[in-house]
Amino acid sequence: MKNQIFETKFKINITESNINIVNYNKIIEINDSNIIIEYNNKLLKIYGNNLTIKKMIDDEILIQGDITSINL
C-alpha cells in the first residue's frame, strides 16, 4: 500500500483535451503551442493550440488545450 501512496514512477494520463503528468523532473518550456517537460533524463514534448496549465502540485501537472501531438 505504501508504494501506491508514494508512487515514484513517471506516468501520463491522456484524455481528449487533457494530459495529466505525474513524477516529472522539471518544465523546460511553456507557451500556448508547446510544452516541454523533463522526466528521467528524457523529454516529453506536447504540441497543440491554446495549451494551458490547469493544475500544478509538487510533481504533478495537468495540461489542457487542443493537443495535436505528443513526442517522447
PDB file of C-alpha atoms in Angstrom:
ATOM      1  CA  MET A   1       0.000   0.000   0.000  1.00  0.00           C
ATOM      2  CA  LYS A   2       2.892   2.348   0.741  1.00  0.00           C
ATOM      3  CA  ASN A   3       4.061   2.051  -2.896  1.00  0.00           C
ATOM      4  CA  GLN A   4       0.654   3.169  -4.143  1.00  0.00           C
ATOM      5  CA  ILE A   5       0.520   6.174  -1.835  1.00  0.00           C
ATOM      6  CA  PHE A   6       4.095   7.295  -2.549  1.00  0.00           C
ATOM      7  CA  GLU A   7       4.251   6.459  -6.252  1.00  0.00           C
ATOM      8  CA  THR A   8       7.559   7.499  -7.825  1.00  0.00           C
ATOM      9  CA  LYS A   9       7.161   6.276 -11.408  1.00  0.00           C
ATOM     10  CA  PHE A  10       6.658   8.737 -14.245  1.00  0.00           C
ATOM     11  CA  LYS A  11       3.079   8.476 -15.525  1.00  0.00           C
ATOM     12  CA  ILE A  12       0.999  10.128 -18.228  1.00  0.00           C
ATOM     13  CA  ASN A  13      -2.794  10.003 -18.403  1.00  0.00           C
ATOM     14  CA  ILE A  14      -4.226  11.336 -21.663  1.00  0.00           C
ATOM     15  CA  THR A  15      -7.819  12.284 -22.412  1.00  0.00           C
ATOM     16  CA  GLU A  16      -9.263  14.148 -25.384  1.00  0.00           C
ATOM     17  CA  SER A  17      -8.327  17.606 -24.097  1.00  0.00           C
ATOM     18  CA  ASN A  18      -6.153  16.958 -21.003  1.00  0.00           C
ATOM     19  CA  ILE A  19      -2.797  15.469 -20.149  1.00  0.00           C
ATOM     20  CA  ASN A  20      -2.048  14.666 -16.524  1.00  0.00           C
ATOM     21  CA  ILE A  21       1.645  14.055 -15.785  1.00  0.00           C
ATOM     22  CA  VAL A  22       2.947  12.670 -12.502  1.00  0.00           C
ATOM     23  CA  ASN A  23       6.535  12.478 -11.220  1.00  0.00           C
ATOM     24  CA  TYR A  24       8.279  14.696 -13.752  1.00  0.00           C
ATOM     25  CA  ASN A  25      11.609  16.432 -13.029  1.00  0.00           C
ATOM     26  CA  LYS A  26      11.151  19.939 -14.435  1.00  0.00           C
ATOM     27  CA  ILE A  27       9.391  22.063 -17.019  1.00  0.00           C
ATOM     28  CA  ILE A  28      11.783  23.170 -19.771  1.00  0.00           C
ATOM     29  CA  GLU A  29       9.467  25.350 -21.878  1.00  0.00           C
ATOM     30  CA  ILE A  30       5.892  26.597 -21.715  1.00  0.00           C
ATOM     31  CA  ASN A  31       3.907  28.554 -24.266  1.00  0.00           C
ATOM     32  CA  ASP A  32       0.450  28.271 -25.828  1.00  0.00           C
ATOM     33  CA  SER A  33       1.625  25.944 -28.632  1.00  0.00           C
ATOM     34  CA  ASN A  34       4.138  23.631 -26.927  1.00  0.00           C
ATOM     35  CA  ILE A  35       5.210  22.419 -23.511  1.00  0.00           C
ATOM     36  CA  ILE A  36       8.439  20.516 -22.917  1.00  0.00           C
ATOM     37  CA  ILE A  37       8.873  18.516 -19.712  1.00  0.00           C
ATOM     38  CA  GLU A  38      11.930  16.623 -18.493  1.00  0.00           C
ATOM     39  CA  TYR A  39      11.499  13.225 -16.852  1.00  0.00           C
ATOM     40  CA  ASN A  40      14.152  10.593 -16.059  1.00  0.00           C
ATOM     41  CA  ASN A  41      16.736  12.434 -18.241  1.00  0.00           C
ATOM     42  CA  LYS A  42      14.315  12.333 -21.212  1.00  0.00           C
ATOM     43  CA  LEU A  43      12.000  14.913 -22.763  1.00  0.00           C
ATOM     44  CA  LEU A  44       8.245  14.860 -23.225  1.00  0.00           C
ATOM     45  CA  LYS A  45       7.121  17.331 -25.913  1.00  0.00           C
ATOM     46  CA  ILE A  46       3.461  18.307 -26.121  1.00  0.00           C
ATOM     47  CA  TYR A  47       2.263  20.289 -29.136  1.00  0.00           C
ATOM     48  CA  GLY A  48      -1.096  21.921 -29.742  1.00  0.00           C
ATOM     49  CA  ASN A  49      -3.089  25.116 -29.571  1.00  0.00           C
ATOM     50  CA  ASN A  50      -4.206  27.108 -26.544  1.00  0.00           C
ATOM     51  CA  LEU A  51      -2.216  24.903 -24.160  1.00  0.00           C
ATOM     52  CA  THR A  52      -2.578  25.959 -20.542  1.00  0.00           C
ATOM     53  CA  ILE A  53      -1.611  24.571 -17.171  1.00  0.00           C
ATOM     54  CA  LYS A  54      -4.792  23.936 -15.207  1.00  0.00           C
ATOM     55  CA  LYS A  55      -3.186  22.389 -12.118  1.00  0.00           C
ATOM     56  CA  MET A  56       0.349  22.186 -10.771  1.00  0.00           C
ATOM     57  CA  ILE A  57       1.034  20.478  -7.448  1.00  0.00           C
ATOM     58  CA  ASP A  58       4.562  19.388  -6.453  1.00  0.00           C
ATOM     59  CA  ASP A  59       5.462  16.819  -9.125  1.00  0.00           C
ATOM     60  CA  GLU A  60       2.058  16.670 -10.844  1.00  0.00           C
ATOM     61  CA  ILE A  61       0.808  18.865 -13.675  1.00  0.00           C
ATOM     62  CA  LEU A  62      -2.466  18.999 -15.627  1.00  0.00           C
ATOM     63  CA  ILE A  63      -2.264  20.478 -19.134  1.00  0.00           C
ATOM     64  CA  GLN A  64      -5.389  21.429 -21.074  1.00  0.00           C
ATOM     65  CA  GLY A  65      -5.903  22.556 -24.661  1.00  0.00           C
ATOM     66  CA  ASP A  66      -6.204  21.372 -28.237  1.00  0.00           C
ATOM     67  CA  ILE A  67      -3.441  18.721 -28.174  1.00  0.00           C
ATOM     68  CA  THR A  68      -2.162  17.796 -31.638  1.00  0.00           C
ATOM     69  CA  SER A  69       0.811  15.559 -30.815  1.00  0.00           C
ATOM     70  CA  ILE A  70       2.912  14.126 -28.018  1.00  0.00           C
ATOM     71  CA  ASN A  71       6.536  13.070 -28.516  1.00  0.00           C
ATOM     72  CA  LEU A  72       8.633  11.069 -26.063  1.00  0.00           C
TER      73      LEU A  72
END
